[in-house]
Coordinates of C-alpha atoms in Angstrom, one line a residue:
X1 CA -33.6 59.5 52.6
X2 CA -31.6 56.3 52.1
X3 CA -30.2 55.6 48.7
X4 CA -30.5 52.0 47.2
X5 CA -26.9 51.2 46.3
X6 CA -28.0 48.7 43.6
X7 CA -29.4 51.4 41.6
X8 CA -26.3 53.3 41.3
X9 CA -24.4 53.0 38.1
X10 CA -21.2 50.9 38.4
X11 CA -19.1 54.1 37.3
X12 CA -20.6 56.2 40.2
X13 CA -20.2 53.3 42.8
X14 CA -16.6 52.0 41.9
X15 CA -15.2 54.8 39.8
X16 CA -13.1 53.2 36.8
X17 CA -13.9 49.7 38.0
X18 CA -16.8 47.4 37.4
X19 CA -18.6 45.5 40.2
X20 CA -17.4 42.2 38.9
X21 CA -14.0 43.3 39.0
X22 CA -14.4 44.5 42.6
X23 CA -16.2 41.3 43.7
X24 CA -13.4 39.1 42.3
X25 CA -10.8 41.3 43.8
X26 CA -9.2 42.1 40.2
X27 CA -9.3 38.6 38.9
X28 CA -10.4 38.4 35.2
X29 CA -12.5 35.3 34.9
X30 CA -13.3 35.2 31.2
X31 CA -16.5 33.0 30.2
X32 CA -15.8 29.9 28.2
X33 CA -17.5 29.7 24.9
X34 CA -20.1 27.1 24.3
X35 CA -17.7 25.3 21.6
X36 CA -15.0 24.7 24.3
X37 CA -17.5 23.3 26.7
X38 CA -19.2 21.0 24.1
X39 CA -15.6 19.8 23.0
X40 CA -14.5 19.1 26.6
X41 CA -17.8 17.3 27.3
X42 CA -17.5 15.2 24.2
X43 CA -14.1 14.1 24.9
X44 CA -15.2 13.0 28.5
X45 CA -18.1 11.0 27.0
X46 CA -15.9 9.4 24.2
X47 CA -13.3 8.3 26.8
X48 CA -15.8 5.9 28.4
X49 CA -14.9 7.1 32.0
X50 CA -18.4 8.0 32.9
X51 CA -19.4 4.5 32.4
X52 CA -16.7 3.2 34.5
X53 CA -17.5 5.5 37.4
X54 CA -21.2 4.6 37.3
X55 CA -20.2 1.0 37.6
X56 CA -17.8 1.6 40.4
X57 CA -20.5 3.5 42.3
X58 CA -22.9 0.7 41.8
X59 CA -20.4 -2.0 43.1
X60 CA -19.6 0.2 46.2
X61 CA -23.2 1.2 46.8
X62 CA -25.4 -1.8 45.9
X63 CA -28.2 -0.6 48.1
X64 CA -29.9 2.7 47.0
X65 CA -29.8 5.5 49.7
X66 CA -32.6 6.7 51.6
X67 CA -32.8 9.8 49.4
X68 CA -32.2 13.4 50.5
X69 CA -31.5 16.6 48.5
X70 CA -30.4 15.8 44.9
X71 CA -26.8 16.4 43.8
X72 CA -26.3 19.7 41.9
X73 CA -23.0 18.7 40.4
X74 CA -22.2 15.3 38.8
X75 CA -19.0 13.5 37.6
X76 CA -19.5 14.7 33.9
X77 CA -19.6 18.5 35.3
X78 CA -16.5 17.8 37.5
X79 CA -14.4 16.3 34.7
X80 CA -15.4 18.8 32.0
X81 CA -14.6 21.8 34.4
X82 CA -11.2 20.1 35.3
X83 CA -10.4 19.8 31.6
X84 CA -11.3 23.3 30.9
X85 CA -9.0 24.6 33.7
X86 CA -6.1 22.3 32.5
X87 CA -6.6 23.7 28.9
X88 CA -6.0 27.3 30.1
X89 CA -3.3 26.2 32.5
X90 CA -5.0 27.0 35.6
X91 CA -4.3 25.4 38.8
X92 CA -6.9 22.5 39.6
X93 CA -8.0 24.1 42.7
X94 CA -11.4 23.3 44.0
X95 CA -12.0 27.3 44.4
X96 CA -11.0 27.7 40.8
X97 CA -13.5 25.0 39.8
X98 CA -16.4 26.4 41.9
X99 CA -15.7 29.9 40.3
X100 CA -15.9 28.3 36.7
X101 CA -19.2 26.7 37.5
X102 CA -20.7 29.9 39.1
X103 CA -19.5 32.6 36.9
X104 CA -17.6 31.3 33.8
X105 CA -20.3 29.4 31.9
X106 CA -23.0 30.4 29.5
X107 CA -26.6 29.4 30.2
X108 CA -26.3 27.0 27.3
X109 CA -23.1 25.4 28.7
X110 CA -24.6 25.3 32.2
X111 CA -27.6 23.3 30.9
X112 CA -25.2 21.0 28.9
X113 CA -23.5 20.2 32.4
X114 CA -26.7 19.9 34.3
X115 CA -25.7 22.9 36.6
X116 CA -28.2 25.0 38.6
X117 CA -28.5 28.7 37.9
X118 CA -26.5 31.0 40.2
X119 CA -28.4 33.4 42.3
X120 CA -27.9 37.0 41.2
X121 CA -28.6 38.4 44.7
X122 CA -25.6 40.6 45.3
X123 CA -26.4 41.1 48.9
X124 CA -26.0 37.3 49.5
X125 CA -22.8 37.1 47.2
X126 CA -20.7 35.6 50.1
X127 CA -22.9 32.9 50.9
X128 CA -23.7 32.0 47.6
X129 CA -19.9 31.7 46.7
X130 CA -19.6 29.4 49.8
X131 CA -22.5 27.4 48.6
X132 CA -20.7 26.7 45.3
X133 CA -17.4 26.1 46.9
X134 CA -18.9 23.5 49.2
X135 CA -21.0 21.7 46.5
X136 CA -18.0 21.7 44.2
X137 CA -15.7 20.1 46.8
X138 CA -18.4 17.7 47.9
X139 CA -18.9 16.5 44.2
X140 CA -15.0 16.2 43.5
X141 CA -14.6 14.0 46.7
X142 CA -17.7 11.8 45.8
X143 CA -15.8 11.3 42.4
X144 CA -12.3 10.8 43.9
X145 CA -13.4 8.4 46.5
X146 CA -14.5 5.8 43.9
X147 CA -10.8 5.3 43.0
X148 CA -8.5 6.8 46.0
X149 CA -6.1 4.3 47.2
X150 CA -5.3 6.2 50.3
X151 CA -8.5 7.8 51.6
X152 CA -8.2 10.2 54.6
X153 CA -9.0 13.7 55.7
X154 CA -6.2 15.9 54.9
X155 CA -7.4 18.9 56.5
X156 CA -5.1 19.2 59.6
X157 CA -1.6 18.4 60.9
X158 CA -1.4 14.8 62.7
X159 CA 0.5 14.0 65.7
X160 CA 2.9 10.9 65.4
X161 CA 0.3 9.0 67.3
X162 CA -2.4 9.7 64.7
X163 CA -0.2 9.0 61.7
X164 CA 0.4 5.6 63.3
X165 CA -3.4 5.1 63.7
X166 CA -3.9 6.0 60.0
X167 CA -1.4 3.4 59.0
X168 CA -2.7 0.7 61.4
X169 CA -6.2 1.1 59.8
X170 CA -4.8 0.8 56.3
X171 CA -6.1 -1.9 54.1
X172 CA -3.6 -3.3 51.7
X173 CA -6.3 -5.4 49.7
X174 CA -8.3 -2.0 49.3
X175 CA -5.2 -0.2 48.0
X176 CA -4.6 -2.9 45.3
X177 CA -8.2 -2.6 44.2
X178 CA -8.5 1.1 44.2
X179 CA -5.1 1.4 42.4
X180 CA -6.3 -0.8 39.9
X181 CA -9.3 1.5 39.3
X182 CA -7.1 4.7 39.2
X183 CA -4.9 3.1 36.7
X184 CA -7.8 2.2 34.6
X185 CA -9.3 5.6 34.9
X186 CA -6.1 7.4 34.0
X187 CA -5.3 5.5 30.9
X188 CA -8.8 5.4 29.5
X189 CA -8.5 9.1 29.7
X190 CA -5.1 8.9 27.9
X191 CA -6.2 6.5 25.2
X192 CA -9.1 9.0 24.4
X193 CA -6.3 11.6 23.5
X194 CA -4.6 9.1 21.4
X195 CA -7.8 8.1 19.6
X196 CA -8.7 11.9 19.0
X197 CA -5.7 12.1 16.6
X198 CA -6.5 11.7 12.9
X199 CA -5.9 8.3 11.6
X200 CA -2.7 9.2 9.6
X201 CA -1.1 10.3 12.8
X202 CA -2.2 7.2 14.9
X203 CA -1.0 4.9 12.1
X204 CA 2.2 6.8 11.1
X205 CA 3.9 3.7 12.3
X206 CA 2.2 0.3 12.9
X207 CA 4.4 -0.2 16.0
X208 CA 4.4 1.7 19.3
X209 CA 7.8 2.9 20.6
X210 CA 7.9 4.1 24.1
X211 CA 10.2 6.3 26.3
X212 CA 9.7 5.3 30.0
X213 CA 10.4 7.5 32.9
X214 CA 9.4 8.0 36.5
X215 CA 8.8 11.7 37.9
X216 CA 8.3 13.0 41.3
X217 CA 5.0 14.7 42.2
X218 CA 4.9 16.9 45.3
X219 CA 1.5 16.7 47.2
X220 CA -0.3 19.6 48.6
X221 CA 0.8 18.6 52.0
X222 CA 4.6 18.4 51.6
X223 CA 5.4 17.7 55.2
X224 CA 6.5 14.2 55.8
X225 CA 8.1 12.2 58.7
X226 CA 10.7 9.5 59.3
X227 CA 9.3 6.3 59.2
X228 CA 12.5 4.8 61.0
X229 CA 11.8 6.8 64.0
X230 CA 8.0 6.9 64.0
X231 CA 7.7 4.1 66.7
X232 CA 10.1 5.8 68.9
X233 CA 8.0 9.2 68.7
X234 CA 4.7 7.4 69.3
X235 CA 6.1 6.2 72.6
X236 CA 7.4 9.4 73.5
X237 CA 3.9 11.1 72.9
X238 CA 2.3 8.3 75.0
X239 CA 4.6 9.1 77.8
X240 CA 3.5 12.7 77.7
X241 CA 6.3 14.3 75.7
X242 CA 4.9 17.0 73.3
X243 CA 6.8 17.6 70.0
X244 CA 7.0 21.1 68.7
X245 CA 4.0 22.0 66.3
X246 CA 4.7 21.0 62.9
X247 CA 3.7 23.3 60.0
X248 CA 1.1 21.8 57.6
X249 CA -0.8 18.8 57.3
X250 CA 0.6 15.3 56.8
X251 CA -0.1 12.7 54.2
X252 CA 1.0 9.5 56.0
X253 CA 1.0 7.3 52.8
X254 CA 3.6 9.3 50.6
X255 CA 7.4 8.6 50.7
X256 CA 10.8 10.0 50.3
X257 CA 12.1 10.3 47.0
X258 CA 15.9 11.1 46.0
X259 CA 15.4 14.0 43.7
X260 CA 19.2 14.5 43.1
X261 CA 20.7 11.1 43.3
X262 CA 19.7 8.1 41.0
X263 CA 21.8 5.6 43.3
X264 CA 19.8 6.7 46.2
X265 CA 16.6 5.4 44.7
X266 CA 15.4 1.8 45.2
X267 CA 13.1 -0.8 43.4
X268 CA 11.5 -2.8 46.4
X269 CA 9.0 -5.3 45.6
X270 CA 5.2 -4.3 45.7
X271 CA 4.1 -4.7 49.4
X272 CA 7.4 -3.9 51.0
X273 CA 7.4 -1.0 53.4
X274 CA 9.9 1.5 52.2
X275 CA 12.0 3.0 55.2
X276 CA 13.8 5.6 53.3
X277 CA 14.1 8.7 55.3
X278 CA 16.6 11.7 55.9
X279 CA 19.5 10.7 58.0
X280 CA 23.3 11.5 58.7
X281 CA 24.3 9.5 55.6
X282 CA 22.0 11.2 53.2
X283 CA 22.8 14.6 54.6
X284 CA 26.7 14.0 54.2
X285 CA 26.0 12.9 50.7
X286 CA 23.8 16.0 50.0
X287 CA 21.0 13.6 48.9
X288 CA 17.9 15.9 48.4
X289 CA 14.9 13.8 49.8
X290 CA 11.4 15.1 49.1
X291 CA 8.1 13.9 50.4
X292 CA 5.5 12.9 47.8
X293 CA 4.4 10.4 45.0
X294 CA 5.9 9.4 41.7
X295 CA 4.1 9.1 38.4
X296 CA 5.3 6.6 35.7
X297 CA 4.8 7.5 32.2
X298 CA 5.3 6.2 28.7
X299 CA 5.5 8.7 25.8
X300 CA 5.4 7.7 22.1
X301 CA 8.6 8.1 20.4
X302 CA 9.9 7.3 16.9
X303 CA 12.6 4.9 16.7
X304 CA 12.1 4.2 12.9
X305 CA 12.7 7.8 12.1
X306 CA 14.2 9.6 15.2
X307 CA 14.3 13.5 14.8
X308 CA 11.3 13.4 12.5
X309 CA 7.9 14.9 13.3
X310 CA 5.5 12.2 12.0
X311 CA 3.3 12.2 15.0
X312 CA 3.0 14.1 18.4
X313 CA 5.1 12.9 21.4
X314 CA 2.0 12.3 23.5
X315 CA 1.9 10.5 27.0
X316 CA 0.3 7.2 26.0
X317 CA 0.0 5.6 29.5
X318 CA 0.6 6.6 33.2
X319 CA 0.3 5.2 36.6
X320 CA 0.7 6.7 40.2
X321 CA 2.8 4.9 43.0
X322 CA 4.9 5.4 45.8
X323 CA 8.7 6.2 45.6
X324 CA 11.1 3.3 45.6
X325 CA 8.1 0.8 45.4
X326 CA 7.5 -1.5 42.4
X327 CA 9.5 0.6 39.8
X328 CA 9.6 -2.5 37.7
X329 CA 5.9 -3.6 37.9
X330 CA 4.8 0.0 37.1
X331 CA 6.9 0.0 33.8
X332 CA 5.3 -3.1 32.7
X333 CA 2.0 -1.7 33.7
X334 CA 2.4 1.3 31.5
X335 CA 3.7 -0.9 28.7
X336 CA 0.4 -3.0 28.9
X337 CA -1.8 -0.1 28.9
X338 CA 0.0 1.4 25.9
X339 CA -1.1 -1.7 23.8
X340 CA -4.6 -0.5 24.1
X341 CA -3.8 1.8 21.2
X342 CA -4.0 -1.4 19.0
X343 CA -0.4 -0.9 17.7
X344 CA 2.3 -3.7 17.8
X345 CA 5.0 -3.5 20.6
X346 CA 8.0 -1.9 19.4
X347 CA 11.2 -0.6 21.1
X348 CA 11.0 0.6 24.9
X349 CA 13.8 2.9 25.9
X350 CA 14.8 3.8 29.4
X351 CA 17.6 5.0 31.5
X352 CA 19.8 2.3 33.3
X353 CA 17.7 2.6 36.4
X354 CA 15.5 0.2 34.8
X355 CA 16.9 -2.4 32.6
X356 CA 20.4 -2.2 33.8
X357 CA 19.3 -2.8 37.5
X358 CA 16.2 -4.6 37.3
X359 CA 15.9 -8.5 37.8
X360 CA 14.8 -10.8 34.8
X361 CA 11.8 -12.0 36.7
X362 CA 10.4 -8.4 37.4
X363 CA 11.2 -6.6 34.4
X364 CA 12.9 -8.2 31.5
X365 CA 10.8 -11.3 31.1
X366 CA 7.5 -9.5 31.3
X367 CA 8.7 -6.9 28.6
X368 CA 9.7 -9.8 26.4
X369 CA 6.4 -11.5 26.8
X370 CA 4.6 -8.2 25.9
X371 CA 6.7 -8.2 22.8
X372 CA 8.9 -5.0 23.5
X373 CA 12.6 -4.7 22.6
X374 CA 14.5 -2.8 25.4
X375 CA 17.0 0.0 24.5
X376 CA 19.0 1.3 27.3
X377 CA 22.2 2.1 28.9
X378 CA 24.5 -0.6 30.6
X379 CA 25.8 -0.1 34.1
X380 CA 29.5 0.7 34.1
X381 CA 30.4 -2.6 35.6
X382 CA 28.7 -4.5 32.9
X383 CA 30.6 -3.1 29.8
X384 CA 32.8 -5.6 27.8
X385 CA 32.9 -9.2 28.3
X386 CA 30.5 -10.7 30.8
X387 CA 31.4 -14.2 31.0
X388 CA 30.3 -16.7 28.2
X389 CA 29.4 -20.3 27.3
X390 CA 31.2 -23.2 25.4
X391 CA 33.9 -20.6 24.4
X392 CA 31.7 -17.9 23.1
X393 CA 31.6 -14.4 24.8
X394 CA 28.8 -12.5 26.1
X395 CA 29.2 -8.8 25.4
X396 CA 26.7 -6.1 25.8
X397 CA 23.5 -8.0 24.7
X398 CA 25.0 -10.4 22.0
X399 CA 27.2 -13.5 21.6
X400 CA 30.5 -13.1 20.1
X401 CA 33.3 -15.4 18.6
X402 CA 36.2 -16.0 21.1
X403 CA 38.7 -14.6 18.6
X404 CA 37.1 -11.2 18.7
X405 CA 40.1 -8.7 19.0
X406 CA 40.3 -7.1 22.4
X407 CA 40.1 -3.4 21.3
X408 CA 36.7 -4.3 19.8
X409 CA 35.7 -6.4 23.0
X410 CA 36.7 -3.2 25.2
X411 CA 35.3 -0.6 22.8
X412 CA 32.7 0.7 25.2
X413 CA 35.1 0.8 28.1
X414 CA 37.7 2.8 26.1
X415 CA 35.0 5.1 25.0
X416 CA 33.4 5.7 28.5
X417 CA 37.0 6.4 29.7
X418 CA 37.6 8.9 27.2
X419 CA 40.2 6.9 25.4
X420 CA 38.7 7.1 22.0
X421 CA 36.5 9.6 20.4
X422 CA 32.8 9.0 19.2
X423 CA 33.8 8.4 15.5
X424 CA 36.3 5.7 16.5
X425 CA 33.6 4.2 18.9
X426 CA 31.0 3.9 16.2
X427 CA 33.6 2.5 13.7
X428 CA 34.6 -0.3 16.3
X429 CA 31.0 -1.2 17.1
X430 CA 30.3 -1.6 13.4
X431 CA 33.4 -3.7 13.0
X432 CA 32.7 -5.8 16.0
X433 CA 29.3 -6.9 14.5
X434 CA 31.1 -9.1 12.2
X435 CA 32.3 -11.3 14.9
X436 CA 28.7 -12.0 16.4
X437 CA 27.9 -15.9 16.3
X438 CA 25.3 -16.4 13.4
X439 CA 22.1 -18.2 13.8
X440 CA 22.5 -21.9 12.6
X441 CA 18.9 -22.8 12.7
X442 CA 15.3 -21.5 13.4
X443 CA 14.4 -21.3 16.9
X444 CA 13.1 -24.5 18.5
X445 CA 9.7 -25.0 20.4
X446 CA 11.3 -23.2 23.5
X447 CA 12.6 -20.3 21.5
X448 CA 16.3 -21.7 21.6
X449 CA 18.5 -20.8 18.6
X450 CA 21.6 -22.8 17.9
X451 CA 24.6 -20.5 16.9
X452 CA 27.7 -21.1 14.8
X453 CA 31.0 -19.4 14.2
X454 CA 30.9 -16.2 11.9
X455 CA 33.7 -17.8 9.7
X456 CA 31.6 -20.9 8.9
X457 CA 29.0 -21.2 6.3
X458 CA 28.5 -19.9 2.6
X459 CA 28.5 -16.3 3.6
X460 CA 31.1 -15.9 6.4
X461 CA 31.4 -12.5 8.0
X462 CA 34.9 -12.8 9.1
X463 CA 38.0 -14.7 7.9
X464 CA 39.4 -16.6 11.0
X465 CA 43.1 -17.7 11.0
X466 CA 42.3 -20.4 13.4
X467 CA 39.5 -21.8 11.2
X468 CA 41.4 -24.4 9.2
X469 CA 43.2 -25.5 12.4
X470 CA 40.2 -26.0 14.4
X471 CA 38.0 -27.7 11.7
X472 CA 41.0 -29.5 9.9
X473 CA 39.6 -32.9 8.8
X474 CA 36.0 -32.0 10.0
X475 CA 33.0 -31.0 8.0
X476 CA 31.8 -27.8 9.4

């Protein structure tokens, strides 16, 4: 007589293993406690992103559909599930998310997220797993479609002809529209993390000081292509030539990023097509070009009390962009989003790939208009005197007396060349401050401030040997 295997105890059926361990192939999937799920759900709701997603869906689908099977997983569940995976540092894979929905929630948490109850029929376990994976994948793509600037199916490798067809069908207006949504979604979530802090941490300083940076992000599909030779390869395919099979799918919209060479990176105006590609020159210079995207971030720092721990160094704002495109504009964007904290603009620090290389129109003026004060390195060729006006000297961000001693004018040059030590450098910088031209009056309506010699006035900062000669017989 046949024995019903489901009636056999796990110990007899699987030895020292449980059926759950065998079914999961040894993976230990712990159930999230209700408090964790409620906290994640609360944060998703507090962020306000659910309202944004609902509005965007209504804008994109003004006419209701004809009906059909109800969706079993909504945006709320997707976001809560991803947050739970992120909190335990698990990869945000769709399979991990579907396992979480199917096996790792209590009935109370499942009810909170509006998820159906999984089938307990072990004989149909494979189909049940596939059903959850498919529903989770569909739900995620419905969510992502509301703000994806570069929509396409990334499920198979493309020929060069197919890559060109995808690029030709690309809508730049849609990209700008969807990127604006994506930036808004991202920074609405980040603002929630800031607001979740207690007031004494949020208001430890009434100004928001930021550190800017751009970081490379590798996509799941890492195989790229040379944009310089794409047209040539399309013509070759049209003539019947078959290139050797390429491993992995291709994301046509990403770009090459110079991971180990700052000088090989660019900052093209948005709308420009970046043609950076591996070539003989990059290989000769050992430039490591990697295929992917870049994330632009601003982290809250403490310029008033550096080295202290008055508040956590949180990421305050972030945007996603293509390598070498709009670096300046993305920096301005994250600074704008940071002001959503309701704190006043403070000091913004960045390495010299930003302020030392960007134009006034694209970065410096917009940053000044927002109220931030840049803190950055100078390029080596901009150390020391950089011209002047009416005899005054322009030196590293300030205006100096023409009588400033040469060792003080060239202090930074000497330090960078290793001719003086750090203590001497700091001493000379302090001494050089005495030669800065002083404000003579308040700024006029256009923000212009008249300057005067540091040896003039009731409180001169230096004693000038030329003062009596220059101003003899004149009233300063």
